[in-house]
Amino acid sequence: MSRIRLLPEILASQVAAGEVVERPASVVKELVENSIDAGARKIEVNIRRGGISLVRVVDDGCGMDRDDALLSLERHATSKIRTSADLAAIATLGFRGEALPSIASVSRFRLTTREPTAVSGTEIIVAGGRIETVRDGGEAPGTQIEVRSIFYNLPARRKFLRAENTESRNIEHQVHLQAIGHPEIAFALVRDDRIALQLPAAANLLERIRDLHGPELVERLLPIEEPSAAAKIRIHGLIGQAGVSRQTRAQQLVFVNGRAIESPVLTAALREGYHTALMKGQFPVTFLFLDLDPAAVDVNVHPAKREVRFRDPAGVREAVVEAIRKTLESGRRDWQQQFQKPVPIPSVASPLAPQPQFVEPALNYVIPSRAEGDGLHKSPDAWPTESAIDVAKSSHQFQIIGILNKLYVLMENENGLVLVDQHAAHERILFEELRRRMEEQGVPSQRLLLAQTFELAPRDAEWVERNAATLQKMGIGIEAFGQNAFKIDSLPTFLNVSDPVEFMRKVIDGLKSASNGSSALRLGEDMIAKTVCRHAVKANDPLRYLEVEKLISDLLQCDLPYCCPHGRPTMIQISHGELEKKFGRKV
Ligand code: ADP
Ligand code: MG
């Protein structure tokens, strides 16, 4: 007796629907993508009760004639690809020909559509996959699709829907993604009869982000633009400055050929590109676009088309890391410029010039200098008198007012007040200095009085062998000493380690997990970032005036002056405007 049967068509599409239509937000995604593919200039999304009771998408795109409208509801019916060669180089958002039949099979569905030149349009009503009505319809040119009572005929799936609010938020996120991906299209989102979002067509991405997230965010973004000939990829968009981060990935957006995607390759690349400019556990803000030959990416990986496979993932990764790094470093010029304009107001600092309460004899501020000797500032200078401050002022464009709580350097610049965390600043300076040395000649190392041998687990041993050259550059003298055994005979001079073996185990543990698969250079950076912290100026180490001045000017020379190697900010600007607001001089 034969057991195998062909699934009835409707059942088959319900199975497919499980893959494409997970929740109301997936309906919105599929319908909006269809509208974009149809060349719409304006898309309106209307939802009720989190999209569970209604999703309606109206566009002014090319519309369909009656035959196409009927065909669009058949499985695997698409106008977007014809041959398997097309599948290998997809230029549209859709291509599977599954969305409309899948959605129509799990809802009460109504489609009205009209081509711009046609006299009348078509209306089709479907319930649970069965076509009930086909007739002339007289809507405006374009397409309107209504999806009511999603999963009304599949109670098992309906149970998996979340609270209406959660579903609404998913939909909103989906509309945000599409709006960022297509600034030239006007979008509106109406939620339970209230306008939740109204975005006019924007001239460019920046304008769209400003409309969506406000001017404050835009001010903290840097344009990224990097044609990489090697990887045949163009990278563009806007990314957050160093120090701008979020607790979730909600604003870490990446588009590949106009399609919002989630990609472990790109997530790792972003993390590596930001590296020390990102606090641990935080996520960057990116509106990043990658344009590459459609044949170099496979989007036919996931039914919901959220994932892609790159033909050359390593090349893509390297290009993204480089582009981000360059962009973040270029961002420092803005900061420097703010310090290059002379302070306009007559000094308020002089009368209140830092007085002896800041002066303490300790000297812990040691920065390995770039050129001269060991760079120790042992001059017994105290906080200067007024005239000395004036001299300092004339040679620098920033003006130090004093130190708060033995930790924050207060400064004045053209825009207002600047607070610098002296500890974070020192970490950043040390970090960049050591990184520079490591790249150039390797970190100076010091021989241990007694070389020590130790054993490692086979995996750790393998890791050390693979990274021996980098460890050497970082000033760690380590070599194999038999099976899984190693000898360590030197450590970086700037370290003060009592138990080298214990230290090595920690380094290996920390670096192994942090730098999985990243470059040797990044490994060294991690190592430095992890060790530097303990050796930077402690929060309440009192500094002398000249030391503070040198600290600040060294900081401004850094590649990424505004955050420490762990991504925490080094300086905070409080503008004149903000002060005026606080004092009620301005609303
Ligand atoms: P796909 O987008 O993968 O081709 P769909 O099931 O989403 O598959 O849509 C099937 C076809 O219906 C599309 O290829 C397109 O020709 C047509 N279509 C769908 N939505 C629209 C729309 N909003 N405007 C014009 N044509 C549309
Ligand atoms: Mg589609």
Coordinates of C-alpha atoms and ligand atoms in Angstrom, one line a residue:
M1 CA 0.0 0.0 0.0
S2 CA 1.4 3.3 -1.0
R3 CA 1.8 5.9 1.8
I4 CA 3.2 8.9 0.1
R5 CA 0.9 11.5 -1.3
L6 CA 1.4 14.8 -3.0
L7 CA 0.4 17.6 -0.7
P8 CA -2.6 19.5 -1.8
E9 CA -1.5 22.8 -3.2
I10 CA -2.9 24.8 -0.4
L11 CA -1.3 22.7 2.3
A12 CA 2.0 23.0 0.4
S13 CA 1.8 26.7 0.5
Q14 CA 1.0 26.7 4.1
V15 CA 4.2 24.8 4.8
A16 CA 6.1 27.3 2.8
A17 CA 4.3 30.1 4.6
G18 CA 5.9 28.8 7.8
E19 CA 9.2 29.7 6.4
V20 CA 8.4 33.1 4.8
V21 CA 5.6 34.3 7.1
E22 CA 6.7 34.0 10.7
R23 CA 4.8 37.0 12.1
P24 CA 3.1 40.1 10.9
A25 CA 6.4 41.9 10.5
S26 CA 7.4 39.3 7.8
V27 CA 4.2 40.1 6.0
V28 CA 5.2 43.8 6.1
K29 CA 8.7 43.0 4.9
E30 CA 7.5 40.9 1.9
L31 CA 4.8 43.4 0.9
V32 CA 7.1 46.4 1.2
E33 CA 9.8 44.7 -0.8
N34 CA 7.3 43.9 -3.5
S35 CA 6.4 47.6 -3.6
I36 CA 10.0 48.7 -3.8
D37 CA 10.6 46.2 -6.6
A38 CA 7.5 47.6 -8.4
G39 CA 9.2 51.0 -8.5
A40 CA 7.0 52.7 -5.9
R41 CA 7.8 56.3 -4.9
K42 CA 5.4 56.2 -2.0
I43 CA 4.6 53.3 0.3
E44 CA 2.0 53.4 3.1
V45 CA 1.8 50.7 5.7
N46 CA -1.3 50.5 7.9
I47 CA -1.5 48.1 10.8
R48 CA -4.1 47.2 13.4
R49 CA -3.5 45.4 16.7
G50 CA 0.2 44.7 16.0
G51 CA -0.6 43.6 12.4
I52 CA -2.5 40.6 13.7
S53 CA -5.9 42.0 12.8
L54 CA -4.7 44.0 9.7
V55 CA -1.7 44.7 7.6
R56 CA -2.3 46.9 4.6
V57 CA 0.4 48.1 2.2
V58 CA -0.5 50.6 -0.5
D59 CA 2.0 51.6 -3.2
D60 CA 2.1 53.7 -6.3
G61 CA 4.2 51.3 -8.3
C62 CA 3.8 49.7 -11.7
G63 CA 0.7 47.6 -10.7
M64 CA -0.4 44.4 -12.5
D65 CA -2.9 43.5 -15.2
R66 CA -5.5 40.9 -14.4
D67 CA -3.5 37.9 -15.7
D68 CA -0.5 38.8 -13.7
A69 CA -2.5 39.6 -10.6
L70 CA -3.9 36.0 -10.7
L71 CA -0.5 34.6 -11.5
S72 CA 1.1 36.4 -8.6
L73 CA -0.9 34.2 -6.3
E74 CA 0.5 31.0 -7.7
R75 CA 3.5 29.4 -6.0
H76 CA 6.8 30.0 -7.7
A77 CA 5.3 32.6 -9.9
T78 CA 7.6 35.6 -10.2
S79 CA 8.4 38.3 -12.7
K80 CA 11.9 38.8 -11.3
I81 CA 13.9 35.8 -12.5
R82 CA 13.5 33.4 -15.4
T83 CA 16.5 31.2 -15.5
S84 CA 18.9 29.7 -13.1
A85 CA 21.5 32.2 -14.3
D86 CA 19.3 34.9 -13.0
L87 CA 19.2 33.2 -9.6
A88 CA 22.9 33.5 -9.5
A89 CA 22.9 37.3 -9.8
I90 CA 19.8 38.7 -8.1
A91 CA 19.2 42.4 -8.5
T92 CA 15.7 42.6 -7.0
L93 CA 14.6 42.2 -3.4
G94 CA 12.2 39.4 -4.3
F95 CA 12.8 36.3 -6.5
R96 CA 11.2 33.3 -4.8
G97 CA 7.7 33.9 -6.0
E98 CA 6.4 32.5 -2.7
A99 CA 5.4 35.5 -0.6
L100 CA 2.0 36.3 -2.0
P101 CA 0.7 32.7 -2.2
S102 CA 2.1 32.0 1.3
I103 CA 0.5 35.1 2.9
A104 CA -2.8 34.5 1.1
S105 CA -2.9 30.9 2.4
V106 CA -2.8 31.9 6.0
S107 CA -5.0 35.0 6.1
R108 CA -8.0 36.8 4.7
F109 CA -6.4 38.5 1.7
R110 CA -7.4 41.2 -0.7
L111 CA -5.4 42.5 -3.6
T112 CA -6.4 45.5 -5.7
T113 CA -4.0 46.6 -8.4
R114 CA -4.0 48.8 -11.5
E115 CA -1.4 49.6 -14.1
P116 CA -1.0 53.4 -14.5
T117 CA -2.3 53.4 -18.1
A118 CA -5.1 50.9 -17.6
V119 CA -8.7 52.0 -17.5
S120 CA -9.7 49.8 -14.7
G121 CA -8.0 47.6 -12.2
T122 CA -8.5 44.2 -10.6
E123 CA -9.6 43.1 -7.3
I124 CA -9.0 39.6 -5.9
I125 CA -10.2 38.3 -2.6
V126 CA -8.7 35.1 -1.2
A127 CA -9.5 33.4 2.1
G128 CA -7.1 30.7 3.5
G129 CA -5.6 30.2 0.1
R130 CA -8.9 29.9 -1.9
I131 CA -9.7 32.5 -4.4
E132 CA -13.3 33.8 -3.7
T133 CA -13.7 36.8 -5.9
V134 CA -12.1 38.3 -9.0
R135 CA -13.6 41.5 -10.3
D136 CA -12.9 44.9 -11.7
G137 CA -11.7 47.3 -9.1
G138 CA -11.2 51.0 -9.4
E139 CA -8.4 52.0 -7.1
A140 CA -5.7 54.5 -7.9
P141 CA -2.7 53.2 -10.0
G142 CA -0.5 50.9 -8.0
T143 CA -1.1 48.0 -5.7
Q144 CA -2.9 47.7 -2.4
I145 CA -2.7 44.5 -0.4
E146 CA -4.8 43.8 2.7
V147 CA -4.0 41.0 5.0
R148 CA -6.5 40.4 7.8
S149 CA -6.6 37.9 10.6
I150 CA -3.2 36.4 10.0
F151 CA -3.1 32.6 10.9
Y152 CA -6.9 32.6 11.5
N153 CA -6.9 29.1 9.9
L154 CA -3.7 27.9 11.7
P155 CA -4.3 28.2 15.4
A156 CA -1.0 26.4 16.2
R157 CA 0.9 29.3 14.6
R158 CA -1.3 31.9 16.0
K159 CA -0.3 30.8 19.4
F160 CA 3.3 31.8 18.7
L161 CA 2.4 35.4 18.1
R162 CA 3.7 37.8 20.8
A163 CA 1.9 40.6 22.5
E164 CA 0.5 43.2 20.1
N165 CA 3.0 45.7 21.2
T166 CA 5.9 43.5 20.5
E167 CA 4.5 42.7 17.0
S168 CA 4.0 46.4 16.4
R169 CA 7.6 47.1 17.4
N170 CA 8.9 44.4 15.0
I171 CA 6.9 46.0 12.2
E172 CA 8.2 49.4 13.0
H173 CA 11.7 48.1 12.9
Q174 CA 11.0 46.5 9.6
V175 CA 9.7 49.8 8.2
H176 CA 12.7 51.6 9.6
L177 CA 15.0 49.2 7.8
Q178 CA 13.3 49.6 4.5
A179 CA 13.2 53.4 4.9
I180 CA 16.9 53.6 5.6
G181 CA 17.6 51.3 2.7
H182 CA 15.5 53.5 0.3
P183 CA 15.7 57.2 1.3
E184 CA 14.3 58.2 -2.1
I185 CA 10.9 56.6 -1.3
A186 CA 8.3 58.2 0.9
F187 CA 7.1 56.0 3.7
A188 CA 4.2 56.2 6.1
L189 CA 3.3 53.9 8.9
V190 CA -0.2 54.1 10.5
R191 CA -0.7 52.2 13.6
D192 CA -4.3 51.7 15.0
D193 CA -5.4 54.8 13.0
R194 CA -2.6 57.0 14.3
I195 CA 0.3 58.1 12.2
A196 CA 3.4 56.5 13.7
L197 CA 5.8 57.5 11.1
Q198 CA 5.7 59.9 8.1
L199 CA 8.8 60.2 6.0
P200 CA 8.9 62.4 2.9
A201 CA 11.1 61.3 0.1
A202 CA 14.6 62.3 1.2
A203 CA 17.5 63.6 -1.0
N204 CA 20.0 61.3 0.7
L205 CA 20.6 58.9 3.5
L206 CA 21.7 61.6 5.9
E207 CA 18.4 63.4 5.5
R208 CA 16.5 60.2 6.0
I209 CA 18.3 59.4 9.2
R210 CA 17.7 62.9 10.5
D211 CA 14.0 62.6 9.8
L212 CA 14.0 59.2 11.5
H213 CA 16.3 59.7 14.5
G214 CA 16.7 63.4 14.9
P215 CA 19.7 65.8 14.5
E216 CA 21.5 64.7 17.6
L217 CA 22.4 61.3 16.2
V218 CA 23.3 62.8 12.8
E219 CA 25.9 65.0 14.4
R220 CA 27.6 62.0 15.8
L221 CA 27.8 60.1 12.5
L222 CA 30.7 60.0 10.1
P223 CA 30.3 59.5 6.4
I224 CA 32.0 56.4 5.2
E225 CA 33.0 56.0 1.5
E226 CA 35.4 53.4 0.4
P227 CA 35.7 51.9 -3.0
S228 CA 37.8 48.8 -2.6
A229 CA 39.1 47.7 -5.9
A230 CA 40.6 44.6 -4.4
A231 CA 37.4 43.1 -3.1
K232 CA 35.4 44.7 -5.9
I233 CA 33.1 46.2 -3.4
R234 CA 31.9 49.7 -2.7
I235 CA 31.2 50.6 1.0
H236 CA 29.2 53.7 1.8
G237 CA 26.8 55.1 4.3
L238 CA 27.2 56.6 7.8
I239 CA 28.6 55.2 10.9
G240 CA 28.8 56.3 14.6
Q241 CA 32.0 58.1 15.7
A242 CA 34.3 56.4 18.1
G243 CA 32.5 56.2 21.5
V244 CA 29.0 56.2 20.0
S245 CA 27.4 52.9 20.9
R246 CA 24.2 51.1 21.9
Q247 CA 23.3 48.3 24.2
T248 CA 21.5 46.4 21.4
R249 CA 22.1 45.7 17.8
A250 CA 19.0 47.7 16.8
Q251 CA 21.0 50.4 15.1
Q252 CA 23.6 48.2 13.7
L253 CA 22.2 48.2 10.2
V254 CA 23.9 46.6 7.2
F255 CA 22.6 46.5 3.7
V256 CA 24.0 44.4 0.9
N257 CA 22.9 45.5 -2.5
G258 CA 20.0 47.4 -0.9
R259 CA 18.9 44.5 1.2
A260 CA 19.0 44.6 5.0
I261 CA 20.8 41.5 6.2
E262 CA 22.1 39.8 9.2
S263 CA 25.6 38.4 8.7
P264 CA 28.0 37.0 11.2
V265 CA 30.8 37.9 8.8
L266 CA 29.8 41.5 8.8
T267 CA 29.1 41.7 12.5
A268 CA 32.6 40.4 13.2
A269 CA 34.0 42.9 10.7
L270 CA 32.2 45.8 12.4
R271 CA 33.4 44.7 15.8
E272 CA 37.0 44.4 14.5
G273 CA 36.8 47.7 12.7
Y274 CA 35.6 49.6 15.8
H275 CA 37.8 47.5 18.1
T276 CA 39.1 49.8 20.8
A277 CA 36.5 52.4 19.9
L278 CA 33.7 50.3 21.3
M279 CA 32.9 49.6 25.0
K280 CA 32.7 45.9 25.9
G281 CA 29.3 44.4 25.4
Q282 CA 28.1 47.4 23.3
F283 CA 27.2 47.6 19.7
P284 CA 28.1 50.2 17.1
V285 CA 25.7 52.4 15.3
T286 CA 26.0 51.8 11.6
F287 CA 24.0 52.6 8.5
L288 CA 26.4 50.7 6.2
F289 CA 25.8 49.9 2.6
L290 CA 27.8 47.3 0.6
D291 CA 27.4 47.3 -3.1
L292 CA 29.0 44.4 -4.9
D293 CA 28.5 42.4 -8.0
P294 CA 25.2 40.5 -7.5
A295 CA 27.1 37.4 -8.7
A296 CA 29.4 37.7 -5.7
V297 CA 26.7 37.2 -3.1
D298 CA 24.2 34.4 -2.8
V299 CA 20.9 35.6 -1.2
N300 CA 19.1 32.3 -1.8
V301 CA 20.2 31.0 1.6
H302 CA 17.3 31.7 3.9
P303 CA 13.6 31.7 2.9
A304 CA 13.1 35.1 4.5
K305 CA 16.2 36.4 2.6
R306 CA 17.8 37.8 5.7
E307 CA 21.1 36.1 5.2
V308 CA 23.6 36.1 2.4
R309 CA 26.6 34.1 1.5
F310 CA 29.6 36.0 0.2
R311 CA 31.8 34.4 -2.5
D312 CA 34.8 36.0 -0.9
P313 CA 34.0 36.5 2.8
A314 CA 37.6 37.2 3.8
G315 CA 37.9 39.9 1.2
V316 CA 34.6 41.5 2.2
R317 CA 35.6 41.4 5.9
E318 CA 39.0 43.0 5.3
A319 CA 37.4 45.7 3.2
V320 CA 34.9 46.6 5.9
V321 CA 37.4 46.5 8.7
E322 CA 39.7 48.9 6.8
A323 CA 36.9 51.2 5.8
I324 CA 35.7 51.5 9.4
R325 CA 39.1 52.1 10.8
K326 CA 40.0 54.8 8.3
T327 CA 36.7 56.5 8.8
L328 CA 36.9 56.5 12.6
E329 CA 40.4 57.9 12.4
S330 CA 39.4 60.6 10.0
G331 CA 36.8 61.7 12.5
R332 CA 39.4 63.0 14.8
R333 CA 40.1 66.0 12.7
D334 CA 36.8 67.5 13.7
W335 CA 37.8 67.3 17.3
Q336 CA 41.2 68.7 16.7
Q337 CA 39.7 71.6 14.8
Q338 CA 37.6 72.5 17.8
F339 CA 40.8 73.0 19.7
Q340 CA 42.6 74.9 17.0
K341 CA 40.3 77.9 17.1
P342 CA 41.4 80.3 19.8
V343 CA 39.1 80.7 22.8
P344 CA 37.1 83.8 22.1
I345 CA 36.1 85.0 25.6
P346 CA 38.7 86.7 27.8
S347 CA 40.0 84.2 30.2
V348 CA 37.9 83.4 33.1
A349 CA 40.5 81.0 34.2
S350 CA 43.1 83.4 35.3
P351 CA 41.5 84.8 38.4
L352 CA 40.6 81.3 39.5
A353 CA 43.9 80.0 38.3
P354 CA 44.5 76.5 39.7
Q355 CA 45.7 77.1 43.2
P356 CA 47.9 75.0 45.4
Q357 CA 45.0 72.7 46.4
F358 CA 45.7 70.9 43.2
V359 CA 49.4 70.6 43.9
E360 CA 50.7 67.4 45.4
P361 CA 54.2 66.1 45.3
A362 CA 53.5 62.7 43.8
L363 CA 54.5 62.1 40.2
N364 CA 52.9 59.1 38.6
Y365 CA 52.2 60.4 35.2
V366 CA 54.6 58.7 32.9
I367 CA 54.1 58.6 29.2
P368 CA 56.6 56.8 27.0
S369 CA 57.5 59.7 24.7
R370 CA 57.6 59.6 21.0
A371 CA 61.0 61.1 20.3
E372 CA 63.0 62.1 23.4
G373 CA 64.5 59.5 25.6
D374 CA 62.3 57.9 28.2
G375 CA 60.0 60.9 28.2
L376 CA 59.7 61.1 31.9
H377 CA 58.6 64.4 33.1
K378 CA 60.5 64.8 36.3
S379 CA 60.5 68.6 36.3
P380 CA 59.5 69.7 39.8
D381 CA 56.9 72.1 38.4
A382 CA 53.9 73.1 40.4
W383 CA 50.8 74.7 39.0
P384 CA 52.0 77.9 37.4
T385 CA 51.3 81.4 38.3
E386 CA 49.1 83.5 36.1
S387 CA 51.8 84.6 33.8
A388 CA 52.9 81.0 33.3
I389 CA 49.4 80.1 32.3
D390 CA 49.4 82.9 29.8
V391 CA 52.5 81.5 28.3
A392 CA 51.0 78.1 28.1
K393 CA 47.9 79.6 26.6
S394 CA 49.8 81.3 23.9
S395 CA 51.5 78.1 22.8
H396 CA 48.3 76.0 22.9
Q397 CA 44.8 76.6 21.7
F398 CA 43.1 74.9 24.6
Q399 CA 42.9 76.4 28.0
I400 CA 43.1 74.4 31.1
I401 CA 41.0 75.8 33.9
G402 CA 41.7 73.3 36.6
I403 CA 41.1 69.8 37.8
L404 CA 38.0 68.4 39.4
N405 CA 38.1 65.7 42.0
K406 CA 41.7 64.9 41.1
L407 CA 40.3 63.2 38.0
Y408 CA 38.6 65.5 35.5
V409 CA 40.6 68.1 33.7
L410 CA 38.4 71.1 33.0
M411 CA 39.2 73.0 29.8
E412 CA 37.7 75.7 27.8
N413 CA 37.5 75.7 24.0
E414 CA 35.6 77.7 21.5
N415 CA 32.4 75.7 22.0
G416 CA 32.3 75.8 25.7
L417 CA 33.5 73.5 28.5
V418 CA 35.5 70.3 27.9
L419 CA 35.9 67.7 30.6
V420 CA 38.7 65.2 30.2
D421 CA 39.0 62.0 32.2
Q422 CA 42.7 62.0 32.9
H423 CA 42.9 58.3 33.5
A424 CA 41.0 57.4 30.3
A425 CA 43.1 59.9 28.4
H426 CA 46.3 58.4 29.6
E427 CA 45.2 55.0 28.7
R428 CA 44.5 56.1 25.2
I429 CA 47.9 57.8 24.8
L430 CA 49.8 54.8 26.2
F431 CA 47.8 52.4 24.1
E432 CA 48.6 54.2 20.9
E433 CA 52.2 54.7 21.8
L434 CA 52.7 51.0 22.5
R435 CA 50.8 50.0 19.5
R436 CA 53.0 52.2 17.3
R437 CA 56.1 50.7 18.9
M438 CA 54.7 47.2 18.4
E439 CA 54.1 47.8 14.8
E440 CA 57.5 49.5 14.2
Q441 CA 60.0 47.7 16.3
G442 CA 58.2 45.5 18.8
V443 CA 57.6 46.4 22.4
P444 CA 60.8 46.6 24.4
S445 CA 61.1 43.6 26.6
Q446 CA 63.0 42.8 29.7
R447 CA 64.6 39.5 30.6
L448 CA 63.3 37.6 33.5
L449 CA 65.8 36.8 36.2
L450 CA 64.7 33.2 36.0
A451 CA 63.2 31.8 32.8
Q452 CA 60.2 29.7 33.6
T453 CA 58.7 26.6 31.9
F454 CA 55.1 25.6 32.0
E455 CA 52.7 23.3 30.3
L456 CA 49.5 24.1 28.4
A457 CA 46.5 22.2 27.3
P458 CA 47.0 21.0 23.7
R459 CA 44.6 23.6 22.2
D460 CA 46.3 26.5 24.1
A461 CA 49.7 25.1 23.0
E462 CA 48.6 25.2 19.4
W463 CA 47.3 28.7 19.8
V464 CA 50.7 29.9 21.3
E465 CA 52.6 28.3 18.5
R466 CA 50.4 29.9 15.9
N467 CA 50.8 33.3 17.5
A468 CA 54.4 33.1 18.7
A469 CA 55.6 35.8 16.3
T470 CA 53.0 38.3 17.5
L471 CA 53.7 37.5 21.1
Q472 CA 57.4 38.2 20.5
K473 CA 56.4 41.6 19.0
M474 CA 54.4 42.3 22.0
G475 CA 57.5 41.8 24.1
I476 CA 56.7 38.4 25.4
G477 CA 59.6 36.0 24.9
I478 CA 58.1 32.6 24.7
E479 CA 59.3 29.5 22.9
A480 CA 58.4 25.8 22.7
F481 CA 60.1 23.6 25.2
G482 CA 59.0 20.1 24.3
Q483 CA 55.5 18.7 23.8
N484 CA 52.9 21.3 24.9
A485 CA 55.6 22.8 27.1
F486 CA 56.9 26.4 26.8
K487 CA 59.6 28.5 28.2
I488 CA 59.1 32.2 29.0
D489 CA 62.1 34.3 29.5
S490 CA 61.1 37.9 28.9
L491 CA 58.1 40.2 29.3
P492 CA 57.3 43.8 28.2
T493 CA 59.2 46.4 30.2
F494 CA 56.0 48.3 31.1
L495 CA 54.5 45.4 32.8
N496 CA 55.0 44.7 36.5
V497 CA 54.2 41.0 36.8
S498 CA 55.0 38.9 39.8
D499 CA 54.1 35.6 38.4
P500 CA 54.9 35.3 34.7
V501 CA 53.3 31.9 34.2
E502 CA 50.1 33.0 35.8
F503 CA 50.2 36.1 33.7
M504 CA 50.8 34.1 30.5
R505 CA 47.8 31.9 31.2
K506 CA 45.6 34.9 31.7
V507 CA 46.9 36.5 28.5
I508 CA 46.2 33.3 26.5
D509 CA 42.7 33.0 28.0
G510 CA 41.8 36.6 27.4
L511 CA 43.2 36.8 23.9
K512 CA 42.0 33.5 22.6
S513 CA 38.4 34.3 23.2
A514 CA 38.7 38.0 22.3
S515 CA 40.5 37.7 19.0
N516 CA 39.1 34.6 17.5
G517 CA 40.2 34.7 14.0
S518 CA 41.4 38.3 14.0
S519 CA 44.7 39.5 12.7
A520 CA 48.0 39.5 14.6
L521 CA 47.9 43.2 14.9
R522 CA 44.4 43.1 16.5
L523 CA 45.7 40.5 18.9
G524 CA 48.5 42.8 19.9
E525 CA 46.0 45.7 20.4
D526 CA 43.9 43.5 22.6
M527 CA 46.9 42.6 24.7
I528 CA 47.9 46.2 25.0
A529 CA 44.4 47.4 25.8
K530 CA 44.1 44.8 28.5
T531 CA 47.4 45.5 30.2
V532 CA 47.7 49.3 29.7
C533 CA 44.8 50.1 31.9
R534 CA 46.5 49.0 35.1
H535 CA 49.5 51.2 34.2
A536 CA 47.8 54.4 33.3
V537 CA 47.4 57.3 35.7
K538 CA 45.1 56.2 38.4
A539 CA 42.0 58.2 38.7
N540 CA 43.1 60.4 41.6
D541 CA 46.8 60.7 40.9
P542 CA 47.4 64.4 41.2
L543 CA 49.2 65.9 38.2
R544 CA 51.3 69.0 37.8
Y545 CA 50.2 71.6 35.4
L546 CA 52.8 70.9 32.7
E547 CA 51.9 67.2 33.0
V548 CA 48.3 68.0 32.4
E549 CA 49.1 70.2 29.5
K550 CA 51.3 67.5 27.9
L551 CA 48.6 64.9 28.6
I552 CA 46.0 67.0 26.7
S553 CA 48.3 67.8 23.8
D554 CA 49.3 64.2 23.5
L555 CA 45.7 63.1 23.6
L556 CA 44.8 65.5 20.8
Q557 CA 47.6 63.8 18.7
C558 CA 46.0 60.4 19.1
D559 CA 44.3 58.6 16.2
L560 CA 41.2 58.2 18.3
P561 CA 41.4 60.8 21.0
Y562 CA 37.8 60.7 22.2
C563 CA 37.7 57.2 23.7
C564 CA 40.0 55.0 25.8
P565 CA 41.1 51.6 24.5
H566 CA 38.0 50.1 26.1
G567 CA 35.7 52.5 24.2
R568 CA 34.9 54.7 27.2
P569 CA 34.9 58.4 26.4
T570 CA 38.0 60.4 27.3
M571 CA 36.4 63.8 26.9
I572 CA 33.0 65.3 27.1
Q573 CA 32.0 68.6 25.6
I574 CA 29.4 70.8 27.3
S575 CA 28.5 73.5 24.9
H576 CA 27.8 77.1 25.7
G577 CA 24.3 76.4 24.5
E578 CA 23.8 73.6 27.0
L579 CA 25.2 75.7 29.8
E580 CA 22.8 78.6 28.9
K581 CA 19.9 76.2 28.9
K582 CA 20.9 74.9 32.4
F583 CA 21.1 78.4 33.7
G584 CA 17.7 79.3 32.2
R585 CA 19.2 81.9 30.0
K586 CA 17.9 80.2 26.9
V587 CA 15.0 77.7 26.4
Ligands
ADP1 P1 8.6 37.6 -5.7 O1 8.6 38.9 -5.1 O2 9.6 36.7 -5.1 O3 8.7 37.6 -7.2 P2 6.0 37.5 -4.6 O4 5.1 36.3 -4.3 O5 6.3 38.4 -3.5 O6 7.3 36.9 -5.3 O7 5.3 38.3 -5.8 C1 5.0 37.6 -7.0 C2 4.9 38.6 -8.2 O8 3.8 39.5 -8.0 C3 6.1 39.5 -8.3 O9 7.2 38.9 -9.0 C4 5.6 40.7 -9.0 O10 5.6 40.5 -10.4 C5 4.1 40.7 -8.6 N1 3.9 41.7 -7.5 C6 3.8 41.5 -6.2 N2 3.6 42.6 -5.5 C7 3.5 43.6 -6.4 C8 3.3 45.0 -6.3 N3 3.2 45.6 -5.1 N4 3.3 45.7 -7.4 C9 3.5 45.1 -8.6 N5 3.7 43.8 -8.8 C10 3.7 43.0 -7.7
MG2 MG 8.2 39.3 -3.1

